């Protein structure tokens, strides 16, 4: 199964390569290749991939853990993860004001830093038979971190391009977000195949490491023109 998975990944890379070659040959492509020649845009899109990968992957790991290990039903696991959702909603509302006072790249960095802290606080309770109150700080920080940077990273990418290019930029941004969600789902599914608590903590640690990678990418984001 693992070998067939890598075969599918290889086929996906070939398809992306063929698509890239195709759009460079067209006079008026749906997705202009110039978007991928700008370092700031590429880094911004990369942070979006990591954001959605970590968000989707961590949510799936925690949801499966709540049902498999703690014995909660679907409704109960959803209620257990509600603090993270609340954190996303509150942070998204505050992030707009924050982005007016601070550079967007700094907002993205703050979001990744808070997300890393949130995932780190979630690893320890998974290793022990802790009550769900122990998950509350980590869930809140995870939600606040992701909610802080989601809108900022999209705005950062789109603000770098003029009006006529906004349709293409928006489409690419949505596509990479879906790619991140798909990768997070795939990684989470592979990581929680076992039924013991160990793989869940390891899976969360992996997503925490990916959040660190996202923070590193955010550090490379160029300064925005005034």
Short mmCIF file of C-alpha atoms in Angstrom, two decimals:
data_model
loop_
_atom_site.label_atom_id
_atom_site.label_comp_id
_atom_site.label_asym_id
_atom_site.label_seq_id
_atom_site.Cartn_x
_atom_site.Cartn_y
_atom_site.Cartn_z
CA UNK A 1 0.00 0.00 0.00
CA UNK A 2 2.85 2.36 0.85
CA UNK A 3 4.47 1.75 -2.53
CA UNK A 4 1.22 2.43 -4.37
CA UNK A 5 0.85 5.65 -2.41
CA UNK A 6 4.22 6.88 -3.59
CA UNK A 7 3.29 5.92 -7.13
CA UNK A 8 0.23 8.16 -6.88
CA UNK A 9 2.38 10.97 -5.49
CA UNK A 10 4.74 10.58 -8.43
CA UNK A 11 1.84 10.69 -10.88
CA UNK A 12 0.57 13.84 -9.20
CA UNK A 13 3.98 15.49 -9.60
CA UNK A 14 4.00 14.53 -13.28
CA UNK A 15 0.54 16.01 -13.78
CA UNK A 16 1.59 19.26 -12.08
CA UNK A 17 4.70 19.38 -14.24
CA UNK A 18 2.62 18.87 -17.38
CA UNK A 19 0.23 21.60 -16.26
CA UNK A 20 3.14 23.98 -15.66
CA UNK A 21 4.52 23.27 -19.12
CA UNK A 22 1.06 23.76 -20.61
CA UNK A 23 0.44 27.21 -19.11
CA UNK A 24 3.86 28.46 -20.22
CA UNK A 25 2.95 27.57 -23.81
CA UNK A 26 -0.37 29.41 -23.88
CA UNK A 27 -0.70 33.08 -24.74
CA UNK A 28 -3.50 33.77 -22.24
CA UNK A 29 -3.45 30.98 -19.63
CA UNK A 30 -6.04 30.57 -16.91
CA UNK A 31 -3.24 30.58 -14.33
CA UNK A 32 -0.47 33.01 -15.36
CA UNK A 33 3.00 31.52 -14.67
CA UNK A 34 4.18 34.97 -13.54
CA UNK A 35 2.47 34.29 -10.21
CA UNK A 36 5.05 31.63 -9.42
CA UNK A 37 8.02 33.78 -10.38
CA UNK A 38 7.46 36.19 -7.51
CA UNK A 39 9.25 35.01 -4.36
CA UNK A 40 6.82 36.75 -2.00
CA UNK A 41 3.82 35.13 -3.66
CA UNK A 42 5.38 31.66 -3.59
CA UNK A 43 6.29 32.00 0.09
CA UNK A 44 2.83 33.32 0.92
CA UNK A 45 1.19 30.41 -0.86
CA UNK A 46 3.53 27.99 0.91
CA UNK A 47 2.45 29.36 4.30
CA UNK A 48 -1.18 28.81 3.29
CA UNK A 49 -0.45 25.17 2.47
CA UNK A 50 1.14 24.64 5.88
CA UNK A 51 -1.64 26.48 7.72
CA UNK A 52 -4.41 24.31 6.31
CA UNK A 53 -2.28 21.16 6.59
CA UNK A 54 -1.71 21.73 10.32
CA UNK A 55 -5.29 22.82 11.00
CA UNK A 56 -6.97 19.94 9.18
CA UNK A 57 -4.47 17.33 10.32
CA UNK A 58 -4.53 18.29 13.99
CA UNK A 59 -8.34 18.43 14.05
CA UNK A 60 -8.61 14.95 12.53
CA UNK A 61 -6.04 13.47 14.92
CA UNK A 62 -7.78 14.93 17.95
CA UNK A 63 -11.23 13.93 16.72
CA UNK A 64 -10.21 10.32 16.10
CA UNK A 65 -8.38 10.25 19.45
CA UNK A 66 -11.50 11.48 21.26
CA UNK A 67 -13.61 8.74 19.69
CA UNK A 68 -11.18 5.83 19.64
CA UNK A 69 -9.34 6.30 22.92
CA UNK A 70 -11.77 8.34 25.02
CA UNK A 71 -14.91 6.67 23.71
CA UNK A 72 -16.79 9.84 22.76
CA UNK A 73 -19.36 9.83 20.00
CA UNK A 74 -19.25 12.22 17.04
CA UNK A 75 -21.22 14.90 18.88
CA UNK A 76 -19.09 14.60 21.99
CA UNK A 77 -15.83 14.85 20.06
CA UNK A 78 -17.17 17.90 18.26
CA UNK A 79 -17.99 19.57 21.57
CA UNK A 80 -14.55 18.65 22.92
CA UNK A 81 -12.92 20.47 19.99
CA UNK A 82 -15.24 23.47 20.26
CA UNK A 83 -12.59 25.63 22.05
CA UNK A 84 -10.38 25.47 18.97
CA UNK A 85 -13.26 26.56 16.74
CA UNK A 86 -14.05 29.39 19.14
CA UNK A 87 -10.40 30.44 19.03
CA UNK A 88 -10.45 30.57 15.23
CA UNK A 89 -13.61 32.72 15.18
CA UNK A 90 -12.40 35.17 17.83
CA UNK A 91 -8.92 35.49 16.34
CA UNK A 92 -10.27 35.99 12.82
CA UNK A 93 -12.36 38.91 14.10
CA UNK A 94 -9.40 40.48 15.89
CA UNK A 95 -6.87 39.75 13.13
CA UNK A 96 -8.44 42.36 10.84
CA UNK A 97 -7.70 45.13 13.34
CA UNK A 98 -4.28 43.69 14.02
CA UNK A 99 -3.43 43.71 10.32
CA UNK A 100 -4.18 47.43 10.14
CA UNK A 101 -1.54 48.20 12.75
CA UNK A 102 1.15 45.62 11.96
CA UNK A 103 2.74 44.35 8.73
CA UNK A 104 0.92 41.31 7.42
CA UNK A 105 4.05 39.18 7.45
CA UNK A 106 4.40 39.88 11.18
CA UNK A 107 0.81 38.82 11.77
CA UNK A 108 1.49 35.55 9.95
CA UNK A 109 4.58 34.96 12.07
CA UNK A 110 2.66 35.59 15.28
CA UNK A 111 -0.04 33.18 14.13
CA UNK A 112 2.47 30.40 13.46
CA UNK A 113 4.22 30.99 16.80
CA UNK A 114 0.93 30.72 18.70
CA UNK A 115 -0.01 27.61 16.69
CA UNK A 116 3.28 25.91 17.57
CA UNK A 117 2.65 26.65 21.26
CA UNK A 118 -0.89 25.31 21.00
CA UNK A 119 0.15 22.02 19.41
CA UNK A 120 2.93 21.61 21.98
CA UNK A 121 0.39 21.95 24.80
CA UNK A 122 -1.79 19.28 23.18
CA UNK A 123 0.89 16.58 23.00
CA UNK A 124 1.29 16.02 26.76
CA UNK A 125 -2.42 15.38 27.60
CA UNK A 126 -2.66 12.85 24.76
CA UNK A 127 0.10 10.79 26.36
CA UNK A 128 -1.76 10.49 29.65
CA UNK A 129 -5.28 9.79 30.84
CA UNK A 130 -6.03 13.48 31.36
CA UNK A 131 -9.44 15.08 31.45
CA UNK A 132 -10.45 17.23 28.52
CA UNK A 133 -9.91 20.32 30.65
CA UNK A 134 -6.20 19.69 30.14
CA UNK A 135 -6.72 20.12 26.39
CA UNK A 136 -8.40 23.52 26.74
CA UNK A 137 -5.27 25.76 26.66
CA UNK A 138 -3.79 23.95 23.68
CA UNK A 139 -7.05 23.94 21.74
CA UNK A 140 -7.57 27.65 22.35
CA UNK A 141 -4.03 28.53 21.28
CA UNK A 142 -4.29 26.32 18.20
CA UNK A 143 -7.49 28.04 17.14
CA UNK A 144 -6.20 31.53 17.93
CA UNK A 145 -2.97 30.92 16.02
CA UNK A 146 -4.64 29.59 12.90
CA UNK A 147 -7.39 32.22 12.99
CA UNK A 148 -4.81 34.98 13.27
CA UNK A 149 -2.84 34.05 10.17
CA UNK A 150 -5.41 32.64 7.75
CA UNK A 151 -6.81 35.93 6.50
CA UNK A 152 -3.48 37.74 6.80
CA UNK A 153 -1.65 35.31 4.52
CA UNK A 154 -4.37 35.49 1.85
CA UNK A 155 -4.39 39.29 1.98
CA UNK A 156 -0.60 39.36 1.81
CA UNK A 157 -0.57 37.34 -1.42
CA UNK A 158 -3.45 39.14 -3.11
CA UNK A 159 -2.29 42.65 -2.19
CA UNK A 160 0.91 42.13 -4.16
CA UNK A 161 -0.95 41.99 -7.48
CA UNK A 162 -3.06 44.52 -9.40
CA UNK A 163 -6.79 44.26 -10.00
CA UNK A 164 -6.72 42.35 -13.32
CA UNK A 165 -4.72 39.52 -11.71
CA UNK A 166 -6.95 39.14 -8.65
CA UNK A 167 -9.09 36.41 -10.19
CA UNK A 168 -6.09 34.21 -10.93
CA UNK A 169 -4.45 34.93 -7.57
CA UNK A 170 -7.65 34.12 -5.70
CA UNK A 171 -8.06 30.85 -7.59
CA UNK A 172 -4.49 29.76 -6.92
CA UNK A 173 -4.82 30.72 -3.26
CA UNK A 174 -7.96 28.62 -2.89
CA UNK A 175 -6.31 25.72 -4.69
CA UNK A 176 -3.26 25.65 -2.42
CA UNK A 177 -5.53 25.87 0.64
CA UNK A 178 -7.40 22.79 -0.57
CA UNK A 179 -4.06 21.10 -1.23
CA UNK A 180 -2.99 21.77 2.35
CA UNK A 181 -6.27 20.37 3.70
CA UNK A 182 -5.88 17.24 1.57
CA UNK A 183 -2.30 16.70 2.69
CA UNK A 184 -3.29 17.19 6.32
CA UNK A 185 -6.10 14.65 5.98
CA UNK A 186 -3.78 12.12 4.34
CA UNK A 187 -1.04 12.55 6.94
CA UNK A 188 -3.48 12.35 9.83
CA UNK A 189 -5.08 9.22 8.42
CA UNK A 190 -1.72 7.52 8.05
CA UNK A 191 -0.58 8.55 11.53
CA UNK A 192 -3.60 7.33 13.48
CA UNK A 193 -3.94 3.92 11.87
CA UNK A 194 -3.06 2.26 15.20
CA UNK A 195 -5.46 2.15 18.14
CA UNK A 196 -3.13 3.05 21.02
CA UNK A 197 -2.54 6.55 22.35
CA UNK A 198 1.10 6.68 21.25
CA UNK A 199 0.52 7.36 17.55
CA UNK A 200 -1.78 10.28 18.37
CA UNK A 201 0.91 12.10 20.35
CA UNK A 202 3.44 11.36 17.61
CA UNK A 203 1.06 12.63 14.95
CA UNK A 204 0.48 15.87 16.84
CA UNK A 205 4.24 16.26 17.24
CA UNK A 206 4.63 15.91 13.47
CA UNK A 207 2.06 18.64 12.86
CA UNK A 208 3.79 20.80 15.45
CA UNK A 209 7.02 20.35 13.52
CA UNK A 210 5.26 21.35 10.32
CA UNK A 211 3.99 24.47 12.07
CA UNK A 212 7.62 25.28 12.91
CA UNK A 213 8.43 24.89 9.21
CA UNK A 214 5.60 27.32 8.45
CA UNK A 215 7.06 29.80 10.93
CA UNK A 216 10.39 29.51 9.13
CA UNK A 217 8.71 30.24 5.81
CA UNK A 218 6.97 33.25 7.36
CA UNK A 219 10.35 34.60 8.47
CA UNK A 220 11.39 34.62 4.80
CA UNK A 221 8.39 36.67 3.66
CA UNK A 222 9.65 39.90 2.07
CA UNK A 223 8.72 43.34 3.29
CA UNK A 224 5.56 44.66 1.63
CA UNK A 225 5.80 47.78 -0.49
CA UNK A 226 4.05 50.77 1.04
#
